C-alpha positions as a Markdown table, in Angstrom:
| # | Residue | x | y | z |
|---|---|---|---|---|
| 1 | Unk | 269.8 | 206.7 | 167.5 |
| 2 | Unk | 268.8 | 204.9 | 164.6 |
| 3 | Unk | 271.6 | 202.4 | 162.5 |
| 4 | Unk | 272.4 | 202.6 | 159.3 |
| 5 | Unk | 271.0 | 199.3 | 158.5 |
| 6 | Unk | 267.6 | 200.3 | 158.4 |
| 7 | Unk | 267.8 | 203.1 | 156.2 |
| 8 | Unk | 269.7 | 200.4 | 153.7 |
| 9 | Unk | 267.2 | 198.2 | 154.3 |
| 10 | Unk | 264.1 | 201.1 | 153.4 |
| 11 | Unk | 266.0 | 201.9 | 150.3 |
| 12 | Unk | 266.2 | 198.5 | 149.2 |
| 13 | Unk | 262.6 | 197.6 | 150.0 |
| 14 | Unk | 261.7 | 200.9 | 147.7 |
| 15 | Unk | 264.2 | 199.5 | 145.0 |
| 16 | Unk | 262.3 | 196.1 | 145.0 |
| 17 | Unk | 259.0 | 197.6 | 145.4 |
| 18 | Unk | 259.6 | 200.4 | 142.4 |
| 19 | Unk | 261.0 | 197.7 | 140.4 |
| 20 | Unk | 258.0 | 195.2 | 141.1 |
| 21 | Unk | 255.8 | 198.1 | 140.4 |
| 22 | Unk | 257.3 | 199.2 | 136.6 |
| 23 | Unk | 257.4 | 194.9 | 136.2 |
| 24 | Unk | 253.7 | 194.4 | 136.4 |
| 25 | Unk | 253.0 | 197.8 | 134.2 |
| 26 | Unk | 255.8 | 196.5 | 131.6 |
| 27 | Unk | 254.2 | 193.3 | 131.4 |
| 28 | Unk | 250.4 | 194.4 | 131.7 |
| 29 | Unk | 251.6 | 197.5 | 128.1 |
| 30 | Unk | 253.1 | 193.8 | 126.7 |
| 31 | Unk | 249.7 | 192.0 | 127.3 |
| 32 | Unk | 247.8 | 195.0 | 125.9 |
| 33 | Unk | 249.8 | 194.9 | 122.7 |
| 34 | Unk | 250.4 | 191.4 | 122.4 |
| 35 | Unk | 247.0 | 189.9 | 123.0 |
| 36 | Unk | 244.3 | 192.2 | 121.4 |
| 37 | Unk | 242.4 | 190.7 | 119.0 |
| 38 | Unk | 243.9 | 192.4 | 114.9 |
| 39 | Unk | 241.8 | 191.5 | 112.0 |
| 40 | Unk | 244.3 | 190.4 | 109.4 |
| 41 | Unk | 242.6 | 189.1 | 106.0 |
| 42 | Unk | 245.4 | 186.3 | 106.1 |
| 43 | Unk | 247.0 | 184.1 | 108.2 |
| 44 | Unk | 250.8 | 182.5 | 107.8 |
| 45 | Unk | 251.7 | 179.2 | 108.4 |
| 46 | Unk | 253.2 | 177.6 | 111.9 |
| 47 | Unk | 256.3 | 178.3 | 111.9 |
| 48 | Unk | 258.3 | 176.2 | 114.1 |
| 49 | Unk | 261.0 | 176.3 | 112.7 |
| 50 | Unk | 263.7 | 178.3 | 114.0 |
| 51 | Unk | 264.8 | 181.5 | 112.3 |
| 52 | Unk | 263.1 | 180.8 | 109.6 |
| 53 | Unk | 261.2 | 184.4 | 110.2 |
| 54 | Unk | 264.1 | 186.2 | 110.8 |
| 55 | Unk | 265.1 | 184.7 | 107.3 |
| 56 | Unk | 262.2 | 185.6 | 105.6 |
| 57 | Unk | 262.5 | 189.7 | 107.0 |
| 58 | Unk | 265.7 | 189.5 | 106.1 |
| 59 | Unk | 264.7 | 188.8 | 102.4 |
| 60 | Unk | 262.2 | 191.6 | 102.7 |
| 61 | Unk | 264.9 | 194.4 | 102.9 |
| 62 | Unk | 267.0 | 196.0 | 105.5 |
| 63 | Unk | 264.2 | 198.2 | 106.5 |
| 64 | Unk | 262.0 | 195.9 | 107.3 |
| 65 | Unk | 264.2 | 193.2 | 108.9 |
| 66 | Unk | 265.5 | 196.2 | 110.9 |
| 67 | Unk | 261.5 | 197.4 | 112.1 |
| 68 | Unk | 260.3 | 193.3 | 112.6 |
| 69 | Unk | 263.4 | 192.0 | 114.5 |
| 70 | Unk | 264.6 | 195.0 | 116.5 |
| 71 | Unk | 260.6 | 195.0 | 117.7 |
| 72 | Unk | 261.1 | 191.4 | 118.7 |
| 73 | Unk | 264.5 | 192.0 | 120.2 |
| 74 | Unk | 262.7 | 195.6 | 122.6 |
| 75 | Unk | 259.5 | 193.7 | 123.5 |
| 76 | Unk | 260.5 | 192.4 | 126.4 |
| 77 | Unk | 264.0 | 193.7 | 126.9 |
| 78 | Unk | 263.2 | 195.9 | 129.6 |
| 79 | Unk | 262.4 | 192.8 | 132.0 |
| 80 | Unk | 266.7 | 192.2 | 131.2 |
| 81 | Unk | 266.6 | 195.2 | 133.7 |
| 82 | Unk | 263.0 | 195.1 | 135.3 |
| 83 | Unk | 263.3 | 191.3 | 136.7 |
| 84 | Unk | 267.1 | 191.9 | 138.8 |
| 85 | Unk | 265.5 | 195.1 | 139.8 |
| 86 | Unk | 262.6 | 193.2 | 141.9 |
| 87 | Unk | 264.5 | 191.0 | 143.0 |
| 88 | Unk | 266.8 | 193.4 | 144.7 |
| 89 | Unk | 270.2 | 191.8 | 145.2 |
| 90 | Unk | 273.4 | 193.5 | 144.9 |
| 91 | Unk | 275.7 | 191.0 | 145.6 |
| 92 | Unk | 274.5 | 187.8 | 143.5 |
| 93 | Unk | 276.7 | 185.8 | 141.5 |
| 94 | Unk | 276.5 | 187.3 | 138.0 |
| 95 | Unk | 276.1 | 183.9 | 135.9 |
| 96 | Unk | 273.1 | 182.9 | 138.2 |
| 97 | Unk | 271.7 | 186.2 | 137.8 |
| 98 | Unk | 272.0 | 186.0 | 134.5 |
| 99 | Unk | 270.7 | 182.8 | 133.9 |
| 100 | Unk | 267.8 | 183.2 | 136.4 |
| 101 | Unk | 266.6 | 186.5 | 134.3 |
| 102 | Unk | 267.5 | 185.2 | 130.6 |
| 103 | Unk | 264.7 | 181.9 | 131.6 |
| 104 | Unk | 262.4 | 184.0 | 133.6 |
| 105 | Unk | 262.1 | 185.9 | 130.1 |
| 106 | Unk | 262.2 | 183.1 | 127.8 |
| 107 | Unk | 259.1 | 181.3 | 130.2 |
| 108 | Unk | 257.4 | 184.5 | 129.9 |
| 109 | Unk | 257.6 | 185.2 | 126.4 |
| 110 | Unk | 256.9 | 181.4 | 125.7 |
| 111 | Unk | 253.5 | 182.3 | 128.1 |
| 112 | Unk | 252.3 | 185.4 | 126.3 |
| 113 | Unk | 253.0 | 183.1 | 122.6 |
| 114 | Unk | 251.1 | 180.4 | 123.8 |
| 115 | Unk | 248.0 | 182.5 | 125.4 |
| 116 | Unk | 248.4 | 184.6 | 122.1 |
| 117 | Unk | 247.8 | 181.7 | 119.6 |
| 118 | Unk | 245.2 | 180.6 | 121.7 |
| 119 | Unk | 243.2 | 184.2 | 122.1 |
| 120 | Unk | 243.1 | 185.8 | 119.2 |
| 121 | Unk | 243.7 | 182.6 | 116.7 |
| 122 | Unk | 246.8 | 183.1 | 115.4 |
| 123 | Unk | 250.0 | 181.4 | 115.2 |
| 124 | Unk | 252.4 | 180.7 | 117.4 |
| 125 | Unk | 256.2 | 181.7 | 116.0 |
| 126 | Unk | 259.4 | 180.0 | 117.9 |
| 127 | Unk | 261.1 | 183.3 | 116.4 |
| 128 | Unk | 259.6 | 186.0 | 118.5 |
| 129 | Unk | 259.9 | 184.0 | 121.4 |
| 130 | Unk | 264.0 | 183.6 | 120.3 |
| 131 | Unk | 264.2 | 187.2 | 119.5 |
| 132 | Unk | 262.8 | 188.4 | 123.2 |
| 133 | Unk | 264.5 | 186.0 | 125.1 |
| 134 | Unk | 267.7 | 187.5 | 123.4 |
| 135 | Unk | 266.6 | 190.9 | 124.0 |
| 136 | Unk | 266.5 | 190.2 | 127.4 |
| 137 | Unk | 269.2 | 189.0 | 127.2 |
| 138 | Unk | 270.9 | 191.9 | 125.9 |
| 139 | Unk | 269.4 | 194.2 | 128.1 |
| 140 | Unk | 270.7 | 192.4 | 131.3 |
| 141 | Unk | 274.4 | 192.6 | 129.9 |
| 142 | Unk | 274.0 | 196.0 | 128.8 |
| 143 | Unk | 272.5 | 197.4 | 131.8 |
| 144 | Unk | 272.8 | 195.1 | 135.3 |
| 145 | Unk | 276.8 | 194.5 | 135.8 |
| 146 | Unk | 277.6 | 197.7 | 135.8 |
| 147 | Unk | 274.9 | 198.9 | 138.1 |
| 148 | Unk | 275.7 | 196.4 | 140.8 |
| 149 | Unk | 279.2 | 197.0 | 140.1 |
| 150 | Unk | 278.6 | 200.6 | 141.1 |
| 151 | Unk | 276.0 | 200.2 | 143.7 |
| 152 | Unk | 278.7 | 197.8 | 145.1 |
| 153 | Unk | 281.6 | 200.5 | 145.3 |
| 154 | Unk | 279.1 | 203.2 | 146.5 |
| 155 | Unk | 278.6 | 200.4 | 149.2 |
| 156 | Unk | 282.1 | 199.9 | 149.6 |
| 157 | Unk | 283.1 | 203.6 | 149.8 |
| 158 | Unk | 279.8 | 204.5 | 152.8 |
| 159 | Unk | 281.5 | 201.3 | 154.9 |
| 160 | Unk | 284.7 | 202.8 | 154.4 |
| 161 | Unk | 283.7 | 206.2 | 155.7 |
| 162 | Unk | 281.9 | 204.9 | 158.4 |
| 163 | Unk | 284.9 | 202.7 | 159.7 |
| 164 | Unk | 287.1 | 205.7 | 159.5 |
| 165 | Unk | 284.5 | 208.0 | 161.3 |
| 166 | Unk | 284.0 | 205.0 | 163.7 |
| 167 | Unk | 280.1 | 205.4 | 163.2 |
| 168 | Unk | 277.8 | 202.8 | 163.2 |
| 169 | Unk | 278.1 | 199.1 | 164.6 |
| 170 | Unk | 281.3 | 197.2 | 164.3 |
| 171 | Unk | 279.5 | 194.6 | 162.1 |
| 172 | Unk | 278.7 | 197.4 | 159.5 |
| 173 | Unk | 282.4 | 197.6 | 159.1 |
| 174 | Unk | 283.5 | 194.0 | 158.0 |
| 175 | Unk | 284.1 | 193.9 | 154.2 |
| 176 | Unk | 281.3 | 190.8 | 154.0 |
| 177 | Unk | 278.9 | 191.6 | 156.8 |
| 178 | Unk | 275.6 | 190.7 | 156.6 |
| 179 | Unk | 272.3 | 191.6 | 158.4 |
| 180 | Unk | 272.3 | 189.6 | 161.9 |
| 181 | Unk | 269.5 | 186.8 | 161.8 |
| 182 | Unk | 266.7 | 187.1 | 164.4 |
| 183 | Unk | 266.5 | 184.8 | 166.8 |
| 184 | Unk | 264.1 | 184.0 | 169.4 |
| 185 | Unk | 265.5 | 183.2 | 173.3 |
| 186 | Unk | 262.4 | 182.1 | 174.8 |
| 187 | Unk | 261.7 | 178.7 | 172.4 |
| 188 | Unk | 263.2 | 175.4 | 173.6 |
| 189 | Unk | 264.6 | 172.9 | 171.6 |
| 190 | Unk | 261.6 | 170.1 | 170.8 |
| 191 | Unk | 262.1 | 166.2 | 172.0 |
């Protein structure tokens, strides 16, 4: 008879593996777009200066503030969602995960502005690197709590069942119980 852990274990492996999967297309669409060559007949200044973009839309109407920053803002704000989802952890501390995702999407939106400039000759703005690391951001808040927090009682209410029904290992019961760690018998402790 087979345990329950493995059949965890194959649905979390999918969960990582789908998740890995929709990462490399998002960011492959976000290459396309981002780094194919436009033919503009002029170029703006470097603008390192922060917000000073967001200023300048903002002057141009709400239409137009609304289309330029909520663009920078979607870009990448499906890796908010994409990058927890590869990495497949439920129970994770939700300030590390946070953190972890928010400067895993700043470095790769800092990346894509860098190659950018360099590629296709234009300039590098500390604004749309900003506006997707917040929409990353956003997305995570929006979206990766309350998944875990329900993957997490879904958890919580299968363990519950189980103990009740007295199936499964004993270890599958415990409220914190984690996989067992492999250990090999026939290795002697070195000198």
């Amino acid at each position: 008879m087979q345990g329950h852990g493995s059949g965890r274990r194959r649905a979390a492996f999918r969960f990582r593996a789908a998740g890995f999967v929709l990462l490399v297309a998002h960011l492959s669409y976000v290459c396309w777009l981002t780094l194919r060559p436009l033919s503009a007949p002029w170029v703006t200044a470097v603008t390192l200066e922060p917000l000073a973009t967001i200023r300048a839309d903002l002057a141009l109407g709400p239409w137009e503030a609304a289309r330029s920053i909520g663009g920078g803002l979607l870009l990448l704000a499906p890796l908010g969602v994409l990058l927890p989802l590869a990495g497949g952890r439920v129970t994770v501390y939700p300030l590390a995960s946070f953190a972890r995702t928010v400067f895993t999407g700043a470095m790769i939106s800092l990346a894509i502005a860098l190659v950018h400039s360099e590629l296709t000759g234009q300039i590098m703005n500390v604004d749309t690197v900003l506006l997707n690391t917040a929409g990353v951001a956003l997305a995570h808040l929006a979206v990766v709590p309350a998944v875990r927090s329900r993957l997490r009682r879904r958890a919580d209410r299968k363990r519950a069942a189980a103990r009740t029904a007295g199936e499964g290992r004993p270890e599958d019961w415990d409220e914190g119980a984690q996989a067992m760690t492999p250990s090999l018998s026939r290795v002697g402790v070195a000198p």
